[in-house]
Short mmCIF file of N, CA and C in Angstrom, two decimals:
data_model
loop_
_atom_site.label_atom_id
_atom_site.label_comp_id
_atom_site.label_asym_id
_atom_site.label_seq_id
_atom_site.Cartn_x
_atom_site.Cartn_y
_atom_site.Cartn_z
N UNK O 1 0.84 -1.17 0.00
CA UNK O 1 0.00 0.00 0.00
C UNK O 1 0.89 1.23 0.00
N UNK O 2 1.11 2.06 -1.23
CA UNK O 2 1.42 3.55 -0.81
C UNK O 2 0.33 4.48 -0.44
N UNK O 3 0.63 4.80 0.75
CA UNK O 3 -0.36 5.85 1.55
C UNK O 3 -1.07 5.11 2.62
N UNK O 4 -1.34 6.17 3.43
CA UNK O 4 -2.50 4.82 4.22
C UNK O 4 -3.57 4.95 4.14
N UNK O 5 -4.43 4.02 4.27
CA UNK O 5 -5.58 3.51 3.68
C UNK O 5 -6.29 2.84 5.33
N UNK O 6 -5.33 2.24 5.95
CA UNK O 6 -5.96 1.52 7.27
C UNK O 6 -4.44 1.39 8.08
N UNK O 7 -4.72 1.07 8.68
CA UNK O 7 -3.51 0.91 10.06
C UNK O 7 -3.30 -0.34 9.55
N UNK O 8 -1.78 -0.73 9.31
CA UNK O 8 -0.88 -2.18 8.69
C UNK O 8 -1.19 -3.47 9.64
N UNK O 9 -1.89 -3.23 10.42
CA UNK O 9 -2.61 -4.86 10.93
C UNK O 9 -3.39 -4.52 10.92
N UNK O 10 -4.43 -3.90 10.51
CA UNK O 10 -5.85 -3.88 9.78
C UNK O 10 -5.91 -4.61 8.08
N UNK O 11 -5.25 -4.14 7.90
CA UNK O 11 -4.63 -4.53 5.94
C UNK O 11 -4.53 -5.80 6.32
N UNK O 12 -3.19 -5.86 7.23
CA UNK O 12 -2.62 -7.26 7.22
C UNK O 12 -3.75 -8.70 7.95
N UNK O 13 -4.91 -8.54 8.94
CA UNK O 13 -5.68 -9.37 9.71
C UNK O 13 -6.99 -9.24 8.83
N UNK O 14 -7.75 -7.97 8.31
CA UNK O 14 -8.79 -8.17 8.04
C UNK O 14 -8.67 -7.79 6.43
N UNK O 15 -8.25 -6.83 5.64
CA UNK O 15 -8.33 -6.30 4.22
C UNK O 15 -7.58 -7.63 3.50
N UNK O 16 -6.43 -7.79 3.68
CA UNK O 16 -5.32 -8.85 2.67
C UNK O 16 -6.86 -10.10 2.62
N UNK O 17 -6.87 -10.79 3.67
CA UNK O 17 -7.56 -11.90 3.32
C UNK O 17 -8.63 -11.97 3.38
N UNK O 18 -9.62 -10.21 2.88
CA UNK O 18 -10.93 -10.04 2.50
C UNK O 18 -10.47 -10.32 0.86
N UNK O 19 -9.78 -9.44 0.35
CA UNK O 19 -9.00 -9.65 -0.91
C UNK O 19 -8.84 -10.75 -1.40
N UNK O 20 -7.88 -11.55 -0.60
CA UNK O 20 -7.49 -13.26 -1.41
C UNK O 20 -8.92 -13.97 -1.37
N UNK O 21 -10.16 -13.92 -0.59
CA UNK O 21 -11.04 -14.61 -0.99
C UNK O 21 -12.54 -14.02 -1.63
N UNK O 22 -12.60 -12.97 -1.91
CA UNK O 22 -13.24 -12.87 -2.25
C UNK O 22 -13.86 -13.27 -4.27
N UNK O 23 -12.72 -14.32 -4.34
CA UNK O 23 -13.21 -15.30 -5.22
C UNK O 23 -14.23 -16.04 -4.50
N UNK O 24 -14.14 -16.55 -3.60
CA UNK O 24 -14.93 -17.31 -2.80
C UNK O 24 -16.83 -16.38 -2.56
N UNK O 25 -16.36 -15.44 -1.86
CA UNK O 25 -17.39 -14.52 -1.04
C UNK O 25 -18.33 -14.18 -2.33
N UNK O 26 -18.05 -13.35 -3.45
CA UNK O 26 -18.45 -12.89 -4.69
C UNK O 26 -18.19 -13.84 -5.92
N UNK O 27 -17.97 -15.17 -5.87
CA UNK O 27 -18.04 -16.22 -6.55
C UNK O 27 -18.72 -15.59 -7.94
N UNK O 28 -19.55 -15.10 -7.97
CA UNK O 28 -19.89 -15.01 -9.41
C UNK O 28 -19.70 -14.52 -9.94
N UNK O 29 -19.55 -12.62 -9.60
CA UNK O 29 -18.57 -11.81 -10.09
C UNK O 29 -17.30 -11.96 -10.30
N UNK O 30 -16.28 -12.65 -9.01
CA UNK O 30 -14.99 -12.36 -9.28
C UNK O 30 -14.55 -14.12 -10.07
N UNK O 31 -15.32 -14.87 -11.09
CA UNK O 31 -15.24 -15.94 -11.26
C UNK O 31 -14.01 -16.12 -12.67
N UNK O 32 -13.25 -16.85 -12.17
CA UNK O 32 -12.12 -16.81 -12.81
C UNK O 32 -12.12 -17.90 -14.02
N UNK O 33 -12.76 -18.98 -13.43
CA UNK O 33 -13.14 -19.66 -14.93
C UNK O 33 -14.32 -18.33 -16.24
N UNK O 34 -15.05 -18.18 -15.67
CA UNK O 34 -15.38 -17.09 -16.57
C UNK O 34 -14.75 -16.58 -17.61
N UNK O 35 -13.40 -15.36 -16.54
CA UNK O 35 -12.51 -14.65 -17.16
C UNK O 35 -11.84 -15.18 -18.36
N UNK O 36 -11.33 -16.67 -17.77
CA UNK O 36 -10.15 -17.21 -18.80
C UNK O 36 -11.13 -18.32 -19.78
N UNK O 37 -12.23 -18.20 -19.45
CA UNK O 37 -12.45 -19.64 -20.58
C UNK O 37 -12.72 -20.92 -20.32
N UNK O 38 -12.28 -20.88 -18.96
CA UNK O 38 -11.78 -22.68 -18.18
C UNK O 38 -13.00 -22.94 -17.56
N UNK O 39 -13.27 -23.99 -18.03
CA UNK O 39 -14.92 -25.11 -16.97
C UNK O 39 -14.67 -25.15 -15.64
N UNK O 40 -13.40 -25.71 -15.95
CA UNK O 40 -13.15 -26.32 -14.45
C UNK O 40 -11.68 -25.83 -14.11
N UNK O 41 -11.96 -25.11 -12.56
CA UNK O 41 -10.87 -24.26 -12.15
C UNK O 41 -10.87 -24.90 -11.03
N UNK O 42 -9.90 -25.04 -9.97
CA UNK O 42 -9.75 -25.44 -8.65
C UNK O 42 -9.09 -24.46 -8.24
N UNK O 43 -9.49 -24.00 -6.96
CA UNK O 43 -8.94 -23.25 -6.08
C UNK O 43 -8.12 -23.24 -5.13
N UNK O 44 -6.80 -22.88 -5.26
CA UNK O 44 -6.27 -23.30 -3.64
C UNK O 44 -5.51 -22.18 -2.85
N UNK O 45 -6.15 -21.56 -1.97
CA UNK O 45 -6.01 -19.67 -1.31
C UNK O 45 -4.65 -20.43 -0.05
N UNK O 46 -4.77 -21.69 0.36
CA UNK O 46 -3.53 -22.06 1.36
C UNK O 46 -2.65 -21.41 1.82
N UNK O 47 -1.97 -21.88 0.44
CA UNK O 47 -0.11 -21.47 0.40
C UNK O 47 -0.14 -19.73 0.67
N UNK O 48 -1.21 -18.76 -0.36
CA UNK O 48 -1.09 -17.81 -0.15
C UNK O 48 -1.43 -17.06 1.44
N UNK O 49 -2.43 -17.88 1.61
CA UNK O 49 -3.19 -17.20 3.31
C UNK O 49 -1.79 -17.62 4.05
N UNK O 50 -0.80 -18.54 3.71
CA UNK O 50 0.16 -18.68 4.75
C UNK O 50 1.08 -17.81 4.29
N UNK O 51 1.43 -17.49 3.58
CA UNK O 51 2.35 -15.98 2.74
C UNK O 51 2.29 -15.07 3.87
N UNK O 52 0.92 -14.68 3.38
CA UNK O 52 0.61 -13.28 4.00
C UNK O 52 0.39 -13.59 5.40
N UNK O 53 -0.08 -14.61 6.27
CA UNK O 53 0.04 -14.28 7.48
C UNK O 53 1.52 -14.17 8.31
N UNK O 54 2.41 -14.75 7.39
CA UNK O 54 3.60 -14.58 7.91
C UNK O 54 4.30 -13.30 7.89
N UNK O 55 3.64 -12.88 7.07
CA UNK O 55 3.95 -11.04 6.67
C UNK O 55 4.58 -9.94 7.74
N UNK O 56 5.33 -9.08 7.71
CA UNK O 56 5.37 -8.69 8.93
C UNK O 56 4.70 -7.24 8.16
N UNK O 57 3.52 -6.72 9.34
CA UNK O 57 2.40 -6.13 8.92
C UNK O 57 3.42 -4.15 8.85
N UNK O 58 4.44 -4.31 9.58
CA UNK O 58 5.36 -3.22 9.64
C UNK O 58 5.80 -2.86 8.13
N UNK O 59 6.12 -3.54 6.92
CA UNK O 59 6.28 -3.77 5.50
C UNK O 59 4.81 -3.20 4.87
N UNK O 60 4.12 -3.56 4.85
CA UNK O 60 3.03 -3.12 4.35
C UNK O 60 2.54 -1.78 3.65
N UNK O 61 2.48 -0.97 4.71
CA UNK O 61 2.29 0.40 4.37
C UNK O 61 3.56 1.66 4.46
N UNK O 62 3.55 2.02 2.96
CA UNK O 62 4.82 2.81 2.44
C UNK O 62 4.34 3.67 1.63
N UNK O 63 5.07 4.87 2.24
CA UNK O 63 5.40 6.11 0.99
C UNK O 63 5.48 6.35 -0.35
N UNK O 64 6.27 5.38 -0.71
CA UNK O 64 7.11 5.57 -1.95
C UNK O 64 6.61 4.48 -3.06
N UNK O 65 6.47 4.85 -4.02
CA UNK O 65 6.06 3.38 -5.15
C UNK O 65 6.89 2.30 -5.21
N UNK O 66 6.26 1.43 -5.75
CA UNK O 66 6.57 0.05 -5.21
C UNK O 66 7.08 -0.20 -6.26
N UNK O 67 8.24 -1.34 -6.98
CA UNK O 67 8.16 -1.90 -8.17
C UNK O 67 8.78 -3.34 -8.46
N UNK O 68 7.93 -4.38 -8.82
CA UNK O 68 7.96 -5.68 -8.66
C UNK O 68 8.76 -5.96 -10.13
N UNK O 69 9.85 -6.10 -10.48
CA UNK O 69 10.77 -6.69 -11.47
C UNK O 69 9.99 -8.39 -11.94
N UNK O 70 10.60 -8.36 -13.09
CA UNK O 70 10.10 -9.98 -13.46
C UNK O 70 11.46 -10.81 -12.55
N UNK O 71 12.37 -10.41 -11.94
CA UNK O 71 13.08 -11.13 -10.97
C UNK O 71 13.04 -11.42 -10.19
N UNK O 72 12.14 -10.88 -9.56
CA UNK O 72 11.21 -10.46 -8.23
C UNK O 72 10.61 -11.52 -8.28
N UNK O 73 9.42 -11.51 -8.99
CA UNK O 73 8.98 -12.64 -9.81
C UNK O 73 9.45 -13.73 -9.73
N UNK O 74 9.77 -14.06 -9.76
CA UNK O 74 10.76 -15.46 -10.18
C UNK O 74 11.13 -15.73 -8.55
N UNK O 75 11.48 -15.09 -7.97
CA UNK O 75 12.10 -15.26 -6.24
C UNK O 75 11.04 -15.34 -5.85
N UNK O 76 9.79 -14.82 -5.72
CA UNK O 76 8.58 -14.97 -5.41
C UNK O 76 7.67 -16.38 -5.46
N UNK O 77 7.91 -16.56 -6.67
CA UNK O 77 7.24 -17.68 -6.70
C UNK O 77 7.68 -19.05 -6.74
N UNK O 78 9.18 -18.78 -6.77
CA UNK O 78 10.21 -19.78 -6.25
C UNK O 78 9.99 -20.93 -4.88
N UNK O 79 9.37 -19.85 -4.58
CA UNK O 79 9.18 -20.08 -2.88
C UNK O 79 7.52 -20.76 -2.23
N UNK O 80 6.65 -20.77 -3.32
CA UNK O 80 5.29 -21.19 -3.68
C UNK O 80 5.51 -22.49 -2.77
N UNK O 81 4.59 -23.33 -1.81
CA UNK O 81 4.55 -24.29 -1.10
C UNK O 81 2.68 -24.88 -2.14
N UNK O 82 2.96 -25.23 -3.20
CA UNK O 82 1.72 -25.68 -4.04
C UNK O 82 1.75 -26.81 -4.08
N UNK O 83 1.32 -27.90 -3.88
CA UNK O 83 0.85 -29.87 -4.21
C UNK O 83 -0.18 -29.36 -5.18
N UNK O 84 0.17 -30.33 -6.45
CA UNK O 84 -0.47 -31.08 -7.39
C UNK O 84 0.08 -30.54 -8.69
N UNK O 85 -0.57 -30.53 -9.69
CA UNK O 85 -0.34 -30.32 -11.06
C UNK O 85 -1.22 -29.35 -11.86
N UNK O 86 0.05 -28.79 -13.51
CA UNK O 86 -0.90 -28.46 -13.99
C UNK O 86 -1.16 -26.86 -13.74
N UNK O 87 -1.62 -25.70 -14.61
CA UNK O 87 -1.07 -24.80 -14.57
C UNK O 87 -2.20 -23.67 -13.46
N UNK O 88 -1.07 -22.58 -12.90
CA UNK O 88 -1.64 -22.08 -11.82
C UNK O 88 -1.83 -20.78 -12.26
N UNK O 89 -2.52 -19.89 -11.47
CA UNK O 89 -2.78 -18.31 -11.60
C UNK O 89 -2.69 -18.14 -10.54
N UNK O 90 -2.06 -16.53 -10.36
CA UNK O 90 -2.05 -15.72 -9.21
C UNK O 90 -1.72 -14.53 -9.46
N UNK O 91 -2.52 -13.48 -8.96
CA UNK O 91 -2.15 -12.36 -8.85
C UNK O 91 -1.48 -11.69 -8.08
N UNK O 92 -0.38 -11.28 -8.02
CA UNK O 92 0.72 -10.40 -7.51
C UNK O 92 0.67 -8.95 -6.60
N UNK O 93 0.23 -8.62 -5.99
CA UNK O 93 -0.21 -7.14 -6.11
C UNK O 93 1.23 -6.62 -5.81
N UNK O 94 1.64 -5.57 -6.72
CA UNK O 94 2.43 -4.95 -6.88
C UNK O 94 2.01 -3.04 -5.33
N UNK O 95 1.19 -2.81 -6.20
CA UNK O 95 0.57 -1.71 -4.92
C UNK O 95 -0.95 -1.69 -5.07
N UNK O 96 -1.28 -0.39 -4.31
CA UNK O 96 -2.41 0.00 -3.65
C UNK O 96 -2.56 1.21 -3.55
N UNK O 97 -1.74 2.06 -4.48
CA UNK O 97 -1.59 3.50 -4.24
C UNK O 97 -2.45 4.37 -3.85
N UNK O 98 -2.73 4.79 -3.16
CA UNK O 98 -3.48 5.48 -2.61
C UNK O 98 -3.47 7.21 -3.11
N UNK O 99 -2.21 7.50 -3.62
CA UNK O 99 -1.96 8.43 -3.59
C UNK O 99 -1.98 8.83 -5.21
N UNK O 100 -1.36 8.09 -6.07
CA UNK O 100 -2.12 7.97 -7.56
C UNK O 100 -3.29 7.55 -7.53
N UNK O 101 -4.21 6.67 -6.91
CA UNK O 101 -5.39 6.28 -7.17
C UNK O 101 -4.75 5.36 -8.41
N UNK O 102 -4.32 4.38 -7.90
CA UNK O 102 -3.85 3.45 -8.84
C UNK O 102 -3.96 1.71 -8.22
N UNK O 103 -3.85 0.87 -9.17
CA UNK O 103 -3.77 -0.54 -8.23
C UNK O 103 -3.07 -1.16 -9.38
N UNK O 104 -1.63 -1.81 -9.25
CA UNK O 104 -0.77 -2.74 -9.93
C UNK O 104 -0.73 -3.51 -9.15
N UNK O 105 -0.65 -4.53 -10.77
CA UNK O 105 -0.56 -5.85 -10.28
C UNK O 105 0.07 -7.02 -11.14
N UNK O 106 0.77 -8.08 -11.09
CA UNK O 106 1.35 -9.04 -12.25
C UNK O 106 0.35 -10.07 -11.67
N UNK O 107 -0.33 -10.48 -13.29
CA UNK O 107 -0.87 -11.51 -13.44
C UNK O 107 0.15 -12.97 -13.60
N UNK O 108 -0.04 -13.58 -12.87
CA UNK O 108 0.96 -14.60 -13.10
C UNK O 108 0.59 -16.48 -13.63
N UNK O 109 0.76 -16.44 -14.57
CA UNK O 109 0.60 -18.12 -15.05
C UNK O 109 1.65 -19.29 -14.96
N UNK O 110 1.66 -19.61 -13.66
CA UNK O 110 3.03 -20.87 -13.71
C UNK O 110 2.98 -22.22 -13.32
N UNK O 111 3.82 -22.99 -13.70
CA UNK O 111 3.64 -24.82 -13.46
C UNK O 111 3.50 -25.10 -12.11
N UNK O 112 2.23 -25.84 -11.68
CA UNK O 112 2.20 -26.17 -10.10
C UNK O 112 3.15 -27.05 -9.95
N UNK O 113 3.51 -27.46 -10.95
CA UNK O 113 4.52 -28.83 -9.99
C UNK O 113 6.24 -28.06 -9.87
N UNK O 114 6.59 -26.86 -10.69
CA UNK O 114 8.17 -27.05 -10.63
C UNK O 114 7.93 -25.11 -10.32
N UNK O 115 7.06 -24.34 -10.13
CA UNK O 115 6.69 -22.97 -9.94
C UNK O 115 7.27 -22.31 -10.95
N UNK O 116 7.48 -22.62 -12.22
CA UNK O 116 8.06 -22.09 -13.38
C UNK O 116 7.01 -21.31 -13.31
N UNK O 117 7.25 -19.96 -13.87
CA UNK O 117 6.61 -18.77 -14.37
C UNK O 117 6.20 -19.34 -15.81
N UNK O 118 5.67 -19.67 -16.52
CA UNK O 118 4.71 -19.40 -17.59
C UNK O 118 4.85 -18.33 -18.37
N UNK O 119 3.92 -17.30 -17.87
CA UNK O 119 3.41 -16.29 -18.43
C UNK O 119 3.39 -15.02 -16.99
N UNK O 120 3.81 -13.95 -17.61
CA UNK O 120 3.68 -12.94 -16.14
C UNK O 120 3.97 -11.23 -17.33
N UNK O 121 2.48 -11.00 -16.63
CA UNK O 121 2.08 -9.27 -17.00
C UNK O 121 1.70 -8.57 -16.04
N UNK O 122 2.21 -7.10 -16.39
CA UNK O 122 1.87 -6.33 -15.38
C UNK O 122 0.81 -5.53 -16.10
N UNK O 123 0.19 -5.31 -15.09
CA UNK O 123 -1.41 -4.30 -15.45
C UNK O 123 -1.52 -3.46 -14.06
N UNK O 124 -2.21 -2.38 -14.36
CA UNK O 124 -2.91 -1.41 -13.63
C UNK O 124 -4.36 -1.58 -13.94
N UNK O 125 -5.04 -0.84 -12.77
CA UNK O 125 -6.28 -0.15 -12.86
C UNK O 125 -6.72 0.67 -11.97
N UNK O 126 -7.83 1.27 -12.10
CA UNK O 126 -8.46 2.46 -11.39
C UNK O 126 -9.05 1.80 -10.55
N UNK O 127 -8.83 2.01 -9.00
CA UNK O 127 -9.66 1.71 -7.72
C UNK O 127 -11.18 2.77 -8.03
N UNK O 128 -12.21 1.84 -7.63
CA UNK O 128 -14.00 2.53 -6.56
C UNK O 128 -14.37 1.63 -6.53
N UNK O 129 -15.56 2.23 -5.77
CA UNK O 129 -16.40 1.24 -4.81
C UNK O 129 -16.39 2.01 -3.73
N UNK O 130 -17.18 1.49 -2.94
CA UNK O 130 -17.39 2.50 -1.25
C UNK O 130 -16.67 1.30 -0.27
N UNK O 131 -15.80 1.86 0.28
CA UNK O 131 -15.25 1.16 1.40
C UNK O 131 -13.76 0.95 1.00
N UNK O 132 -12.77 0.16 2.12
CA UNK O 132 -11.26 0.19 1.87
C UNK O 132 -11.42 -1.28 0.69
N UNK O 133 -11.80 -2.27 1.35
CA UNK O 133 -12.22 -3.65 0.75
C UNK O 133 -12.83 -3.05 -0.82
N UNK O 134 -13.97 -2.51 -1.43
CA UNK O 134 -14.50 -2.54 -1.92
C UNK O 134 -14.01 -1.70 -3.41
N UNK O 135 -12.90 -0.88 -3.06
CA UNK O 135 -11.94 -0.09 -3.39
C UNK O 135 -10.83 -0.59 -4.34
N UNK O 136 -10.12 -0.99 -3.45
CA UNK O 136 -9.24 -1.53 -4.28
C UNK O 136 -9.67 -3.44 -4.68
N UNK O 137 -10.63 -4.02 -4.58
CA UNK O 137 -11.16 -5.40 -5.29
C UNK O 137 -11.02 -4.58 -6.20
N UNK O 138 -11.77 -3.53 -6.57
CA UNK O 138 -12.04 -2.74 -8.02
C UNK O 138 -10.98 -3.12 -9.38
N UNK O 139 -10.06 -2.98 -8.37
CA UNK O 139 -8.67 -3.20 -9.63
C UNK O 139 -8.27 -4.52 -9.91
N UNK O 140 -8.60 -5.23 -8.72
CA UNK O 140 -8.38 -6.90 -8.75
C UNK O 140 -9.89 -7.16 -10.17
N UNK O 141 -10.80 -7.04 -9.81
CA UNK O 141 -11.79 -7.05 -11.06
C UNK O 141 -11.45 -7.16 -12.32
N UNK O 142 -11.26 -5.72 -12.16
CA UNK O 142 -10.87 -5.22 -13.82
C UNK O 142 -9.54 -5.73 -14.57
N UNK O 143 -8.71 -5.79 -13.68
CA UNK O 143 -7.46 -6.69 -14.24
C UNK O 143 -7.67 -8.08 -14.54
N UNK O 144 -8.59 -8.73 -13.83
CA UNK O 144 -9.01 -10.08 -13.53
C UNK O 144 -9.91 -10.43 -15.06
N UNK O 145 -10.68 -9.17 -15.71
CA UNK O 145 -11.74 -9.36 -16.81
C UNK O 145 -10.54 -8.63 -18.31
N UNK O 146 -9.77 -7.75 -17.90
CA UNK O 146 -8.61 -7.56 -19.02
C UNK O 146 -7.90 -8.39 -19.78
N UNK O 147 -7.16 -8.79 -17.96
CA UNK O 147 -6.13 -9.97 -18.57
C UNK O 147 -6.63 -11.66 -19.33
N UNK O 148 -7.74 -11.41 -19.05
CA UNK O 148 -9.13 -12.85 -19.35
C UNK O 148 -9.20 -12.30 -20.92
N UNK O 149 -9.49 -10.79 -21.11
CA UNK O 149 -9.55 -10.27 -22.82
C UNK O 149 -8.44 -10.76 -23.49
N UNK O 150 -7.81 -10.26 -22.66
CA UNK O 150 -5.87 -10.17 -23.57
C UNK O 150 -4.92 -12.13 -23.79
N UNK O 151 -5.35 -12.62 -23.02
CA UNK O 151 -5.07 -13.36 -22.56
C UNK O 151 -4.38 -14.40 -23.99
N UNK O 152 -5.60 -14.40 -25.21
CA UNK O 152 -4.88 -14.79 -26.36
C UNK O 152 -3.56 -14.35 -26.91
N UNK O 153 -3.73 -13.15 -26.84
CA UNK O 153 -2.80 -12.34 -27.76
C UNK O 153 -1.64 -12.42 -27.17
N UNK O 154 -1.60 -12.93 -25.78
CA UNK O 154 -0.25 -13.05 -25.37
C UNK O 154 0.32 -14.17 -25.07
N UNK O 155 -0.43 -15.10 -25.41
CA UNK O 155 0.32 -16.81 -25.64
C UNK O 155 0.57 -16.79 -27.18
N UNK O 156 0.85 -15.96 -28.20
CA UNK O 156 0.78 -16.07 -29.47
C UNK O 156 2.20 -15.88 -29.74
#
């Protein structure tokens, strides 16, 4: 998050993992087989809910823009604790700017079994909605229905 938005164990206990599930909560809106095309999607929020609770909530909220390298990338997801097969998605959030009124993020497509990166784009979008939660989903959305548009043109 650049700027603050909520006190960094507010983000970190109640906003982060309103965020990671609200695939779950808004199932129909935020539905990811939809986006990409796929019948059958399986979900697994685990590995990530254990990410972020390990987080130290002091990191969180910052001044200055953020910027996630495709190396970054790669160290990131290096570190993925995923069982089974077969290819994965995850979104990255890069920030939360508060202060551009901005929300980046790398869409990420990689092998569950060896965490190879795949495929990895970065996108923005414009946060609304009423509320901190409701706000920035906005950009998780719209990136979520973009990168679902684009999605051909960049396995080509």
């Amino acid at each position: 998050m650049v700027g603050e938005t909520a006190s960094a164990s507010e983000l970190k206990d109640r906003f982060i993992p309103a965020w990671n599930n609200i695939v779950f909560s808004e199932s129909k809106k935020y539905d990811i087989g939809k986006f990409y095309k796929k019948p059958n999607v399986h979900y697994n929020m685990d590995f990530i809910n254990e990410l972020n609770a390990a987080r130290d909530a002091s990191t969180i909220v910052r001044y200055e823009n953020i910027s996630i390298t495709e190396d970054d990338l790669v160290k990131h997801i290096s570190g993925y604790n995923v069982q089974g097969s077969g290819v994965g998605l995850v979104y990255v959030i890069e920030s939360f700017n508060k202060i551009e009124e901005l929300g980046s993020m790398w869409v990420v497509f990689l092998d569950i079994e060896t965490n190879q990166i795949l495929l990895a784009r970065r996108m923005v979008a414009k946060p609304g909605g009423f509320g901190v939660r409701n706000f920035w989903a906005r950009t998780v959305y719209d990136v979520m229905q973009d990168s679902g548009k684009q999605l051909k043109k960049w396995v080509k």
